[in-house]
Short mmCIF file of C-alpha atoms in Angstrom, two decimals:
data_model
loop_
_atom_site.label_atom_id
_atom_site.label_comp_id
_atom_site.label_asym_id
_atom_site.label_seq_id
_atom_site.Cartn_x
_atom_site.Cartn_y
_atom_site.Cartn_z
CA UNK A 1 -28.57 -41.71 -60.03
CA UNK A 2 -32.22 -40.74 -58.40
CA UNK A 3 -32.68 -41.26 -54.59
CA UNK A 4 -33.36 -44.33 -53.94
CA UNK A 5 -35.23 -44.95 -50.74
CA UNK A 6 -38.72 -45.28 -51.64
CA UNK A 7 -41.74 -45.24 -49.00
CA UNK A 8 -45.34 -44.67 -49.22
CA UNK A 9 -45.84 -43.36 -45.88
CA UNK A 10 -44.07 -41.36 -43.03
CA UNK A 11 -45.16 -41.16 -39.13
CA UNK A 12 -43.22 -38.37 -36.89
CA UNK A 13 -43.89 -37.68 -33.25
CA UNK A 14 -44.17 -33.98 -34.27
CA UNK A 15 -44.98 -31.63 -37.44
CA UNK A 16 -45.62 -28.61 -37.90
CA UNK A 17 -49.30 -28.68 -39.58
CA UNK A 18 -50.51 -24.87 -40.31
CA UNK A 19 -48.38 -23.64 -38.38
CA UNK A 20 -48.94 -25.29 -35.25
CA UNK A 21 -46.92 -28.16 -33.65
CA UNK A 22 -49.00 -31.41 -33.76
CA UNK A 23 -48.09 -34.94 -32.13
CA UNK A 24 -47.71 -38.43 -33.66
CA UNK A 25 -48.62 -37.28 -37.26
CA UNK A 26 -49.22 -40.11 -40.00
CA UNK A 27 -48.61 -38.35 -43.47
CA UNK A 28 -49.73 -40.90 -46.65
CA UNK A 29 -48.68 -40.03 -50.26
CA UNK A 30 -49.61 -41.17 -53.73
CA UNK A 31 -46.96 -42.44 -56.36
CA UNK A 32 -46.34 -38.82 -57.87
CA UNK A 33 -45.23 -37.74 -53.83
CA UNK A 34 -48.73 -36.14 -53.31
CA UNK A 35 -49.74 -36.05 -49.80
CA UNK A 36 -52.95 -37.70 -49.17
CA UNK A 37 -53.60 -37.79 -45.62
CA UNK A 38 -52.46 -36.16 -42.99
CA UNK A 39 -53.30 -37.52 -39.59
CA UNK A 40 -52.17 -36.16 -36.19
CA UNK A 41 -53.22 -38.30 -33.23
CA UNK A 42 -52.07 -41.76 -35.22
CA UNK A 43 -49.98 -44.68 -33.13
CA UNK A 44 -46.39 -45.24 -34.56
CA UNK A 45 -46.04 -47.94 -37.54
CA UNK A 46 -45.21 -51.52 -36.71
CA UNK A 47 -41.42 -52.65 -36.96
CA UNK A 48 -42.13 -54.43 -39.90
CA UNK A 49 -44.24 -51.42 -41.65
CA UNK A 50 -40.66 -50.15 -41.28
CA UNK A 51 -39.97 -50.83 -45.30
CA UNK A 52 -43.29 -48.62 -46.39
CA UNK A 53 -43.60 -46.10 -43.71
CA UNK A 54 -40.76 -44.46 -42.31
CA UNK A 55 -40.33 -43.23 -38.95
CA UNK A 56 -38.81 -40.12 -38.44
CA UNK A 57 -36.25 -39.24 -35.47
CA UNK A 58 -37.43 -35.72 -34.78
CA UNK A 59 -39.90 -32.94 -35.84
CA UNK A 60 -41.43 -32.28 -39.21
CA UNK A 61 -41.27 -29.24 -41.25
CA UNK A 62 -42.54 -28.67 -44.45
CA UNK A 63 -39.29 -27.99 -46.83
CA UNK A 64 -37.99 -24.28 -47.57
CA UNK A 65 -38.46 -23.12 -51.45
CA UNK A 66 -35.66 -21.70 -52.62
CA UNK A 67 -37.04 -18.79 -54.97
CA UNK A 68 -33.73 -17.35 -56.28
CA UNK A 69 -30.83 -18.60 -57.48
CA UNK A 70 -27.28 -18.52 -60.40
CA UNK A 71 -26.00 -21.85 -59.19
CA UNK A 72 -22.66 -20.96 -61.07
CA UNK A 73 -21.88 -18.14 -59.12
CA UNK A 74 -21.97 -20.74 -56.06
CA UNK A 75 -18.13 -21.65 -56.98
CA UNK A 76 -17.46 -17.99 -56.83
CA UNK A 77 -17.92 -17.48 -53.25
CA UNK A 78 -14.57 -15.98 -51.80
CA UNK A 79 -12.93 -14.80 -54.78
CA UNK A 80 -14.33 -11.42 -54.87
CA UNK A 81 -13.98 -10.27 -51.35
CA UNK A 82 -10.99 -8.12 -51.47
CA UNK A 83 -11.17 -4.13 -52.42
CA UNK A 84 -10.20 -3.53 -56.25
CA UNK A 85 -10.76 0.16 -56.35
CA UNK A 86 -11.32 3.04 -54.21
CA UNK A 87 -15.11 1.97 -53.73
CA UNK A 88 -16.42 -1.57 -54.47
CA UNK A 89 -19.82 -1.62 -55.18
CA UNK A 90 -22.08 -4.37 -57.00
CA UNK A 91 -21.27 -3.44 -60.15
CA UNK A 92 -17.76 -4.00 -59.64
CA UNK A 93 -18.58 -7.38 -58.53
CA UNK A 94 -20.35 -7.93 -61.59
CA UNK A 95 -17.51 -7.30 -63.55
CA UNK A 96 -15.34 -10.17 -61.58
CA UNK A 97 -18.32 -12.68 -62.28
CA UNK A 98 -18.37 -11.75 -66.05
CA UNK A 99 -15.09 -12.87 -66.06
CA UNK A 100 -15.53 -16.04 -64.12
CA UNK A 101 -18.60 -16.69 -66.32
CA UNK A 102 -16.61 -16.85 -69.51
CA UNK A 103 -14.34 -19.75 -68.35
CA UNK A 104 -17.49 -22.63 -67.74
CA UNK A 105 -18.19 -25.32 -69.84
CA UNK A 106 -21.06 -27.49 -70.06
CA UNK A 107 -19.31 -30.04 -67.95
CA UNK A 108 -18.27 -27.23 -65.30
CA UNK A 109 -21.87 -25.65 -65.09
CA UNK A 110 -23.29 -29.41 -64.30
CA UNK A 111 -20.54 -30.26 -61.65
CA UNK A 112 -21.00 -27.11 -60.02
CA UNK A 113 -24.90 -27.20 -59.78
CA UNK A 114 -25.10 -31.12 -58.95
CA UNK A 115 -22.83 -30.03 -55.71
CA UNK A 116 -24.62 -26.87 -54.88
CA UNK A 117 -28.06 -28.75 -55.05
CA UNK A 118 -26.98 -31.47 -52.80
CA UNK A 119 -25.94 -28.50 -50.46
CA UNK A 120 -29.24 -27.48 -51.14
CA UNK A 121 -30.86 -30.36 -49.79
CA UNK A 122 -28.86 -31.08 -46.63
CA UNK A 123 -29.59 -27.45 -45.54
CA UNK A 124 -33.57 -28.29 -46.06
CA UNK A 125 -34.19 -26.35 -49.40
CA UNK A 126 -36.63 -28.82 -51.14
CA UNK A 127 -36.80 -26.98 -54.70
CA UNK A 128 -35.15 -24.47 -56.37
CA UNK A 129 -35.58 -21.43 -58.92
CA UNK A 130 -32.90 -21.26 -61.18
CA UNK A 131 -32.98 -17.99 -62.56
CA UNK A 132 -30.58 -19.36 -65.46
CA UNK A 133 -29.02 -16.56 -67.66
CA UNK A 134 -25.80 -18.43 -69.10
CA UNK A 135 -27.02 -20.03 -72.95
CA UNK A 136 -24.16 -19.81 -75.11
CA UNK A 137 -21.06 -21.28 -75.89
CA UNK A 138 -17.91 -18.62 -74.69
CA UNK A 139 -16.18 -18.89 -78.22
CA UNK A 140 -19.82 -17.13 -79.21
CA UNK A 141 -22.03 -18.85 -81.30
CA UNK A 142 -25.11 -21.37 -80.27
CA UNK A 143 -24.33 -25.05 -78.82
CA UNK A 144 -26.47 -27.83 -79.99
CA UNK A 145 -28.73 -28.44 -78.75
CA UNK A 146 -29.27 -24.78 -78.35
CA UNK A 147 -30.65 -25.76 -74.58
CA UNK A 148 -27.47 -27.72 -73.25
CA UNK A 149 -26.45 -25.36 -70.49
CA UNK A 150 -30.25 -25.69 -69.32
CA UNK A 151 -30.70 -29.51 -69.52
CA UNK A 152 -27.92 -29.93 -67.25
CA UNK A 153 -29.08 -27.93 -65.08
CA UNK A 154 -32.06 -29.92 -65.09
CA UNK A 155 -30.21 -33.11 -65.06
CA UNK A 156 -28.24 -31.74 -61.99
CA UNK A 157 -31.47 -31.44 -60.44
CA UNK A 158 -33.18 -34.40 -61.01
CA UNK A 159 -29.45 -36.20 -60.16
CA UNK A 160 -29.55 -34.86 -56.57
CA UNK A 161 -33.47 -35.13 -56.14
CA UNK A 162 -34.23 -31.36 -55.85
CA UNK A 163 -37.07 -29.63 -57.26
CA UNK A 164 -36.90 -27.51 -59.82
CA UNK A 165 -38.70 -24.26 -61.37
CA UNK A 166 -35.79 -23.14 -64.30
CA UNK A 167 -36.36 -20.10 -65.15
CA UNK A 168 -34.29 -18.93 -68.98
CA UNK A 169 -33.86 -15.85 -68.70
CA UNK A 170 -34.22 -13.14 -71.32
CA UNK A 171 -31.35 -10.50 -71.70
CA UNK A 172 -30.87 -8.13 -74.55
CA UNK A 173 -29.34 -4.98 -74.05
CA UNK A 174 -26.69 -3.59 -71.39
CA UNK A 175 -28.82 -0.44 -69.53
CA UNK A 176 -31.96 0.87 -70.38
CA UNK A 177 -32.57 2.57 -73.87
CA UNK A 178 -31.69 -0.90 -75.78
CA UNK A 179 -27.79 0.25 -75.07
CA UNK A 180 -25.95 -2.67 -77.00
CA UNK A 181 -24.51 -5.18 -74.69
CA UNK A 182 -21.09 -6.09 -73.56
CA UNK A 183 -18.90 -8.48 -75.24
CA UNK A 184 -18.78 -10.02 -71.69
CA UNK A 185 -22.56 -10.67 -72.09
CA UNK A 186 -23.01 -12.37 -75.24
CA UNK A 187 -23.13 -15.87 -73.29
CA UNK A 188 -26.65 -14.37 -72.22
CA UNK A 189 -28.15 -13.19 -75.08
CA UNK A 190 -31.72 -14.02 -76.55
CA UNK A 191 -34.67 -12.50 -78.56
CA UNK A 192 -38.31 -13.71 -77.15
CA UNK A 193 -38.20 -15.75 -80.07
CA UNK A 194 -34.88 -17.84 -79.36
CA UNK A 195 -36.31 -17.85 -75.75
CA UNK A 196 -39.61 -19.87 -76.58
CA UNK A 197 -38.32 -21.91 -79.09
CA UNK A 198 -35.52 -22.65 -75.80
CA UNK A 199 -38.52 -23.33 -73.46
CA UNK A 200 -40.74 -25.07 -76.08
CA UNK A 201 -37.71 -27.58 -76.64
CA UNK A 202 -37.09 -28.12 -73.18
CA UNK A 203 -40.67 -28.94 -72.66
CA UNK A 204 -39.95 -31.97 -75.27
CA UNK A 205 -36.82 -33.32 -73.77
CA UNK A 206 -37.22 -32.86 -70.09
CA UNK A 207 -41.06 -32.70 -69.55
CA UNK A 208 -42.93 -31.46 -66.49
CA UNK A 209 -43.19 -33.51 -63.56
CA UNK A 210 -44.36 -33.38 -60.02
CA UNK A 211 -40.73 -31.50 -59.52
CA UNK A 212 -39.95 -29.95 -62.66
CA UNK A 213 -41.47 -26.83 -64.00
CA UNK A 214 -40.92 -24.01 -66.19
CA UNK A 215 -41.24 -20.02 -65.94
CA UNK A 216 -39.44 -17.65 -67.41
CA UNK A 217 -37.24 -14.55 -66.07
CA UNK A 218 -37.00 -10.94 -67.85
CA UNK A 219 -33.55 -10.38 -66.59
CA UNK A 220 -34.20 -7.11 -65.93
CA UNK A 221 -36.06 -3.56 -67.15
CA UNK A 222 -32.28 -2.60 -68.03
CA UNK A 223 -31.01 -5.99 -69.84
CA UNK A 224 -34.82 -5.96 -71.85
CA UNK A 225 -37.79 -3.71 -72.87
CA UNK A 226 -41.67 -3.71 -72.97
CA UNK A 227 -41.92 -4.86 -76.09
CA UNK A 228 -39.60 -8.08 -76.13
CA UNK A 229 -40.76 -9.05 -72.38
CA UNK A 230 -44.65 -8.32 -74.01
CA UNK A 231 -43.95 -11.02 -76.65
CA UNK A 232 -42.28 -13.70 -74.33
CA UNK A 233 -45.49 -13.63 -71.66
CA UNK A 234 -47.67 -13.89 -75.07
CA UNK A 235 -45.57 -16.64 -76.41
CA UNK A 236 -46.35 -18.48 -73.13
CA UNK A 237 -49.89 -19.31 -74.31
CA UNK A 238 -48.67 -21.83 -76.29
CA UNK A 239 -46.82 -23.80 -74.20
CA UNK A 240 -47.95 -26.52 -71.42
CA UNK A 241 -48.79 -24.90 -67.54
CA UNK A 242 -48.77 -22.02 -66.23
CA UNK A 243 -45.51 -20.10 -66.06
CA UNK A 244 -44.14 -18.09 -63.43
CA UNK A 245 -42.39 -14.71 -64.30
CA UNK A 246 -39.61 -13.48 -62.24
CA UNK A 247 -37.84 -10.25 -62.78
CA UNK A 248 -34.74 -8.59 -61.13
CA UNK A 249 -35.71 -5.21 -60.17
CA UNK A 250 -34.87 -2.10 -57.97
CA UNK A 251 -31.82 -3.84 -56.73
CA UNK A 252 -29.70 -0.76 -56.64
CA UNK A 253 -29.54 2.66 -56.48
CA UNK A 254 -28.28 3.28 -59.84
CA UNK A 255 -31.31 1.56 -61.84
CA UNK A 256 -33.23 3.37 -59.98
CA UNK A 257 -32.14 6.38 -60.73
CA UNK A 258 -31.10 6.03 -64.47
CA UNK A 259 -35.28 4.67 -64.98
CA UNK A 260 -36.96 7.68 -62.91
CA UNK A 261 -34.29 10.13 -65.81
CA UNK A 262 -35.25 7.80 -69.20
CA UNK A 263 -38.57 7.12 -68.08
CA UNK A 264 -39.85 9.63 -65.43
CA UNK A 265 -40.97 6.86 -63.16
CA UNK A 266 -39.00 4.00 -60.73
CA UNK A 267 -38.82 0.65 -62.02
CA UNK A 268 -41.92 -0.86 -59.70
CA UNK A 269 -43.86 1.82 -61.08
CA UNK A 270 -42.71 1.62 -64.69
CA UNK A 271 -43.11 -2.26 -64.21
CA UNK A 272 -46.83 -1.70 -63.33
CA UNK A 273 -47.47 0.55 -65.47
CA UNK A 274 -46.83 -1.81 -68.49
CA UNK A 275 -48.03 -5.25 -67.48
CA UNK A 276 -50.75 -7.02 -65.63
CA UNK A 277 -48.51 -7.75 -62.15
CA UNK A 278 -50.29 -10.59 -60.50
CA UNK A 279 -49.90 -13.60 -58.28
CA UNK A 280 -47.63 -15.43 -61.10
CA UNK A 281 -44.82 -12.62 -60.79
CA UNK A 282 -41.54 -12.70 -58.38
CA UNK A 283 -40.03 -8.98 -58.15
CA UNK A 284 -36.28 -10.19 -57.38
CA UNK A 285 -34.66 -8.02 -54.26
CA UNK A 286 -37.55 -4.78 -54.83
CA UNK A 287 -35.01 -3.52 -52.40
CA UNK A 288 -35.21 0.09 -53.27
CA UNK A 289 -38.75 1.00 -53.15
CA UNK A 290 -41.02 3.98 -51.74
CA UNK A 291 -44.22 3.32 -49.96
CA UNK A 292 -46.54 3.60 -53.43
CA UNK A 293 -44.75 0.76 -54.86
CA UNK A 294 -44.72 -1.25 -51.70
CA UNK A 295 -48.11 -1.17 -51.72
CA UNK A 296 -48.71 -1.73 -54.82
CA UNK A 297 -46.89 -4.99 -55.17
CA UNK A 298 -48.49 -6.09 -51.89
CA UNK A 299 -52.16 -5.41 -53.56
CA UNK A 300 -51.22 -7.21 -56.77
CA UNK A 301 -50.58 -10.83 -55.08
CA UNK A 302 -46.90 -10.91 -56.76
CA UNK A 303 -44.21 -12.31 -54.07
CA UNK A 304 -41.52 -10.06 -53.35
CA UNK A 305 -38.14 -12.44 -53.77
CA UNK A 306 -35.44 -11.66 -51.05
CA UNK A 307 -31.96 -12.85 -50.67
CA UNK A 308 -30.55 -11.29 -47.33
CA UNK A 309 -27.26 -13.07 -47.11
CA UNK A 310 -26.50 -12.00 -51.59
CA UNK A 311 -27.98 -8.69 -50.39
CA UNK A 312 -25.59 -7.64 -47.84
CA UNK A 313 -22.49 -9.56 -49.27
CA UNK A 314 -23.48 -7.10 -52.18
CA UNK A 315 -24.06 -3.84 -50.33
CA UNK A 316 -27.44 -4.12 -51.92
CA UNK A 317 -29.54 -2.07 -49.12
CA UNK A 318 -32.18 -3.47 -46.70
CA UNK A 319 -35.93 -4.21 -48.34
CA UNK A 320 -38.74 -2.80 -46.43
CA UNK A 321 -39.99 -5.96 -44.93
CA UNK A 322 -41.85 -4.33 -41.72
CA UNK A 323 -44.03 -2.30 -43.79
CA UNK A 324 -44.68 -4.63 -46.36
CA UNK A 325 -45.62 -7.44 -44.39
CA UNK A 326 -47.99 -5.12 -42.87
CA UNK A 327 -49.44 -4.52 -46.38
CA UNK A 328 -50.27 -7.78 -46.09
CA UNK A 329 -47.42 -8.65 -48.43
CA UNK A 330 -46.10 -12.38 -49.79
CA UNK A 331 -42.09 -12.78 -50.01
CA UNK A 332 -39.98 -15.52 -49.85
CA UNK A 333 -36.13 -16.34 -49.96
CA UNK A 334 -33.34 -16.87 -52.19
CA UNK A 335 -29.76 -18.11 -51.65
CA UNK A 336 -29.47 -16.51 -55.27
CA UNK A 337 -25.12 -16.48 -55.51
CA UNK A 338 -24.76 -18.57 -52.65
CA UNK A 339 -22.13 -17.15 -50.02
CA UNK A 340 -24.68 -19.20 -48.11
CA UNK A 341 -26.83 -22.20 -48.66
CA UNK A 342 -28.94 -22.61 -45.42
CA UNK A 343 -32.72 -21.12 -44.96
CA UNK A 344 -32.00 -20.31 -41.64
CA UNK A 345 -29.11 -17.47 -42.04
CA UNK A 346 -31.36 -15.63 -45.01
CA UNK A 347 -34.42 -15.60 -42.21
CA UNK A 348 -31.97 -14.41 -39.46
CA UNK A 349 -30.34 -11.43 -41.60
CA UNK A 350 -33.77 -10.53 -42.48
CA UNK A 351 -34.83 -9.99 -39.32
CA UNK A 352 -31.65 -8.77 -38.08
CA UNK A 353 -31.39 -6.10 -41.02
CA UNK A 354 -34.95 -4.78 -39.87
CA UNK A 355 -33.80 -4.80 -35.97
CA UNK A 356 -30.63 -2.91 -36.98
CA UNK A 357 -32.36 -0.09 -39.14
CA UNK A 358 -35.53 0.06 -36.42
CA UNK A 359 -32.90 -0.22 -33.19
CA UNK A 360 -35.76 -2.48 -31.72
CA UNK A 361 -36.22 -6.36 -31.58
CA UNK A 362 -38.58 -9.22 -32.77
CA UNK A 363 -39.60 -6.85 -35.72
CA UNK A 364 -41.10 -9.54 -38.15
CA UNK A 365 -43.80 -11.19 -35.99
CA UNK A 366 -47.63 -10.07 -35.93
CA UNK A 367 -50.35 -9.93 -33.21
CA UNK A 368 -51.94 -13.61 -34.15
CA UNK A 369 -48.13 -14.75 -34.80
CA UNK A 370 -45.74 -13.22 -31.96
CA UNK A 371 -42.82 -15.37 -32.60
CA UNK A 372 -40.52 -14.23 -35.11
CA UNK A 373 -39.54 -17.55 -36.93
CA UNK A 374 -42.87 -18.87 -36.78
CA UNK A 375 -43.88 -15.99 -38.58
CA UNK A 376 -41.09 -15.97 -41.17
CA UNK A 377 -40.54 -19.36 -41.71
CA UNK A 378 -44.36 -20.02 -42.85
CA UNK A 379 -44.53 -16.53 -45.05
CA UNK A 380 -41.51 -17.76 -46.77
CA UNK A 381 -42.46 -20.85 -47.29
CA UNK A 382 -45.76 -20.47 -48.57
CA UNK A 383 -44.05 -17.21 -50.82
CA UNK A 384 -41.69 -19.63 -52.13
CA UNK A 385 -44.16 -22.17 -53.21
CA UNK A 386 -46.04 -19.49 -55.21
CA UNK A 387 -42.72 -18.24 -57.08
CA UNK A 388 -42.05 -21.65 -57.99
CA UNK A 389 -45.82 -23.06 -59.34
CA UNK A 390 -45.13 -25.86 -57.12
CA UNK A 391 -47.76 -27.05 -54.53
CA UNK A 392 -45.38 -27.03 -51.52
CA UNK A 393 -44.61 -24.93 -48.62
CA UNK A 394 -47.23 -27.27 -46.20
CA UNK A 395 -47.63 -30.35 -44.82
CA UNK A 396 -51.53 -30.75 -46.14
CA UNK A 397 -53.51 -33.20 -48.55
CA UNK A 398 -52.43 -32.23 -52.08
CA UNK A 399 -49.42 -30.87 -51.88
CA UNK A 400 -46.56 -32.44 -52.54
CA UNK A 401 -44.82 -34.71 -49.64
CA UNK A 402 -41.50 -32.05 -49.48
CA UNK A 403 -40.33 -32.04 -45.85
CA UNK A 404 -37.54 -32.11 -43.29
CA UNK A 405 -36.87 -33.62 -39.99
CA UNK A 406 -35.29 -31.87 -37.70
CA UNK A 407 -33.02 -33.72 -34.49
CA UNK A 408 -34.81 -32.55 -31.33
CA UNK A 409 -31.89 -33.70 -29.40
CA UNK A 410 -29.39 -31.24 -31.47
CA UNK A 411 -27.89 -28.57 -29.29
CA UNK A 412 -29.16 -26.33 -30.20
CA UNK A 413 -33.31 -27.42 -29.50
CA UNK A 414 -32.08 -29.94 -26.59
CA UNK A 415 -34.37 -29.18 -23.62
CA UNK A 416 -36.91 -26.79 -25.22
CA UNK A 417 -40.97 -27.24 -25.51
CA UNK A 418 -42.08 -26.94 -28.83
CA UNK A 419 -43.11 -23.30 -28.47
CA UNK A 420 -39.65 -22.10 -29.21
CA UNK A 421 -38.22 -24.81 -31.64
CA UNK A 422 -38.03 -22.87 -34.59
CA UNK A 423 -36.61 -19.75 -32.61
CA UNK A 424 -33.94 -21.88 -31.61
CA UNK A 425 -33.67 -23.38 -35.33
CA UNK A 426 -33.26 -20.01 -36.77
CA UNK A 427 -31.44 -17.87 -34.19
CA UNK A 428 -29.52 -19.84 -33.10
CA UNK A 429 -25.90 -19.70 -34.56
CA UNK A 430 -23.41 -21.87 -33.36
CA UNK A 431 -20.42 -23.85 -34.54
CA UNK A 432 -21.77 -27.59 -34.37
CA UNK A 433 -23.64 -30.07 -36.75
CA UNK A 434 -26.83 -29.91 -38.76
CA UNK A 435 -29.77 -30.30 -36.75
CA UNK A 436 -31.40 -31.12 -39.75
CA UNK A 437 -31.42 -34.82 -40.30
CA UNK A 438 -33.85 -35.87 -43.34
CA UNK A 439 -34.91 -34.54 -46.30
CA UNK A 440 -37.51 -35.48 -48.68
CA UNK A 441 -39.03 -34.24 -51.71
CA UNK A 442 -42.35 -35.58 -53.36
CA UNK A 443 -41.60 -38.72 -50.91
CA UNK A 444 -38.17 -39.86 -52.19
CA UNK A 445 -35.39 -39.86 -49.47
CA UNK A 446 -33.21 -37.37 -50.61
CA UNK A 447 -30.75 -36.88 -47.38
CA UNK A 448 -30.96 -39.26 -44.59
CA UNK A 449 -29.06 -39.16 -41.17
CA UNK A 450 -27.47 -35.93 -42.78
CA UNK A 451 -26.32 -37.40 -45.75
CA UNK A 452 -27.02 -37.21 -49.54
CA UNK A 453 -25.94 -40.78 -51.20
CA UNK A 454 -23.83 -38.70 -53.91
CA UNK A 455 -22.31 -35.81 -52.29
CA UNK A 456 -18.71 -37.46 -52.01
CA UNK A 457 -18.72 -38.52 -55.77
CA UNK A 458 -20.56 -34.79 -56.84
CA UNK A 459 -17.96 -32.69 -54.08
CA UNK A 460 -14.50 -34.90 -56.09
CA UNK A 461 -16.09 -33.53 -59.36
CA UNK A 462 -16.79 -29.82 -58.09
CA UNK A 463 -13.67 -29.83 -56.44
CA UNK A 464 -11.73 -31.04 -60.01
CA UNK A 465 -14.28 -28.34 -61.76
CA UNK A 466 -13.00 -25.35 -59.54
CA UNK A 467 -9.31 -26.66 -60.11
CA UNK A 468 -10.07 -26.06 -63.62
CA UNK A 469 -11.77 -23.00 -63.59
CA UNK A 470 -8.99 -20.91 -61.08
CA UNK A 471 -6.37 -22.56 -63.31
CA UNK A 472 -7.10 -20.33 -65.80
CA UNK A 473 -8.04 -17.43 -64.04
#
């Protein structure tokens, strides 16, 4: 079941249009949900235009990409949050999701994504990119079709009306040096070869559209090598679009270290070293990184992919955000294993984790930009719409019509001027109701009046899905 208000048109006594507020905005799209005209200054609709344009109760905001995510580990969130040995660490953690990996079944992996995506939506994400790393049946083997575990997450996506960049992933080995894997990671294994003929057949049965797309995702310089992540960008030729790449990288301590011993450089570096790094690449977390490889992925165009809230439930570290947005930087945000689905909390812990390390305040602003959310909230989402090869992340002619409204009576933005709207929308962090009322993505209704037309029938089946699942734990 799609969303199924249809309009052609929506009129809002505010959006946010380049980053500025503008009144009584008329925004027209085409039949694939690509804006066409975006008019501020425009009278409201008639009453009976009511069927073809709607009128929106609030402000406008373009919707938040979500560049990061393992919509599985979304039903994991609270099970790991107890101490299991003298010092937990992320790869302890990893060990508990192996584990909790093993147990899902095609039917699991769909129930759980179809809930998390509605989530998705009512927080204001617009599209998503699954970094998706589970393949394979747990009794080992292949399933057939080889892609099942990927067309439902694609089928999850397209059920709740969320956007979609999946991204197979490519994982060989278990550390660097080709070190054989884990039997706990066979689920997740795949030559370049496997991985194409994977994309090339998901191209046939679930073919791009205004909000589906394909990249692909070297799981990491430890789980693959040159060579194998080499012939999966070359393979790419031969398939439709152009593909985004994202990679996991620098995330902790440890890689570091074991790359700089095997091969006498950090993993940026070593990254750059072997590949053409441009604007189509997504370094996941970067979070341990000196000032030569800051730089160096601000000069090459690629976005730096950040995921505060994972990052901190994690003990990951804190990414140099300061300094690389002063390189002139592009990053965006991830709710990657979803402790937390809402935009709002990854912008606030990123701004918080730079006014903690600094001891100052309002870090993440700039001299033509002094207000921190403004300046977040359009770097992210313009980051975000780069990861995913989508054209989102603004409210302008040609991109696609993915949006948000926001209640300007809420709380939390009752009484302010426009000026501080988003400050309030982001810092804000109290215990009452959404302020976000709408969502829409390429012009179909997707959440209206805070609600998503599935989410009772999708939370019963999640809810019998995680029964199952901690049954057996």
């Amino acid at each position: 079941m799609n969303p199924v208000q249809q309009h052609e048109a929506l009129w809002a006594p505010w959006a946010y249009l380049d980053g500025h507020w503008q009144a009584d905005v008329l925004m027209r799209w085409d039949m694939h949900g690509t804006l066409t005209q975006v008019l501020p200054g425009t009278c409201p609709p008639a009453k009976d235009a009511s069927d073809k344009v709607y009128r929106a109760q609030g402000a406008v905001l373009p919707g938040m990409p979500n560049l990061h995510s393992h919509a599985f580990q979304s039903a994991m969130a609270g099970l790991t949050e107890f101490r299991g040995q003298d010092q937990d660490s992320f790869w302890s953690w990893r060990d508990l999701m192996y584990r909790f990996a093993a147990r899902l079944e095609p039917e699991h992996l769909y129930a759980i994504a179809h809930w998390l995506y509605i989530q998705m939506l009512k927080a204001g994400y617009t599209s998503v990119c699954e970094f998706h790393y589970l393949h394979h049946p747990r009794e080992g083997g292949r399933y057939r079709p080889s892609g099942l575990l990927a067309q439902g997450i694609l089928e999850a996506a397209s059920a709740s009306g969320l956007a979609i960049t999946l991204l197979p992933v490519l994982y060989q080995y278990s550390d660097f040096s080709r070190k054989a894997p884990r039997p706990d990671q066979e689920r997740f294994l795949n030559s370049p070869t496997q991985l194409l003929y994977l994309l090339e057949s998901l191209h046939s049965s679930h073919p791009l559209n205004v909000d589906r797309r394909y990249g692909v995702a070297p799981h990491s310089l430890r789980a693959t090598d040159v060579g194998s992540i080499s012939t999966l960008i070359d393979g790419l030729h031969s398939l439709p679009s152009r593909h985004p790449i994202h990679i996991h990288i620098a995330e902790q301590m440890a890689e570091v270290l074991a790359c700089q011993e095997l091969k006498g450089c950090s993993p940026v570096a070593y990254l750059y070293d072997n590949f053409n790094v441009d604007e189509r690449w997504c370094l996941v977390h970067a979070t341990h990184i000196g000032e030569p490889e800051r730089q160096q992925i601000a000069r090459s165009g690629a976005v730096a992919g950040l995921c505060p809230t994972t990052e901190a439930n994690l003990g990951d570290g804190l990414f140099p955000a300061a300094a690389f947005l002063a390189d002139h930087g592009h990053l965006g945000i991830g709710s990657d294993s979803h402790i937390c689905v809402d935009w709002r909390a990854e912008l606030r812990l990123l701004e918080y984790g730079q006014r903690l390390s600094r001891q100052q305040r309002n870090v993440l602003a700039s001299p033509r930009q002094p207000y921190v959310a403004d300046y977040l909230f359009g770097t992210c989402t313009r980051g975000g719409a780069q990861a995913s090869g989508r054209a989102t992340g603004q409210l302008a002619p040609e991109h696609q019509a993915d949006l948000m409204v926001i209640d300007l009576a809420h709380p939390s933005l009752a009484g302010l001027d426009q000026s501080h709207w988003l400050s309030a929308l982001v810092f804000s962090e109290r215990a009452h109701t959404n302020p976000i009322r709408d969502v829409f993505v390429s012009g179909k209704a997707c959440v209206i009046d805070g609600q998503h037309p599935q989410e009772e029938t999708a939370f019963a089946a999640y809810q019998d899905t995680l029964s199952q699942l901690l049954d057996r734990a």
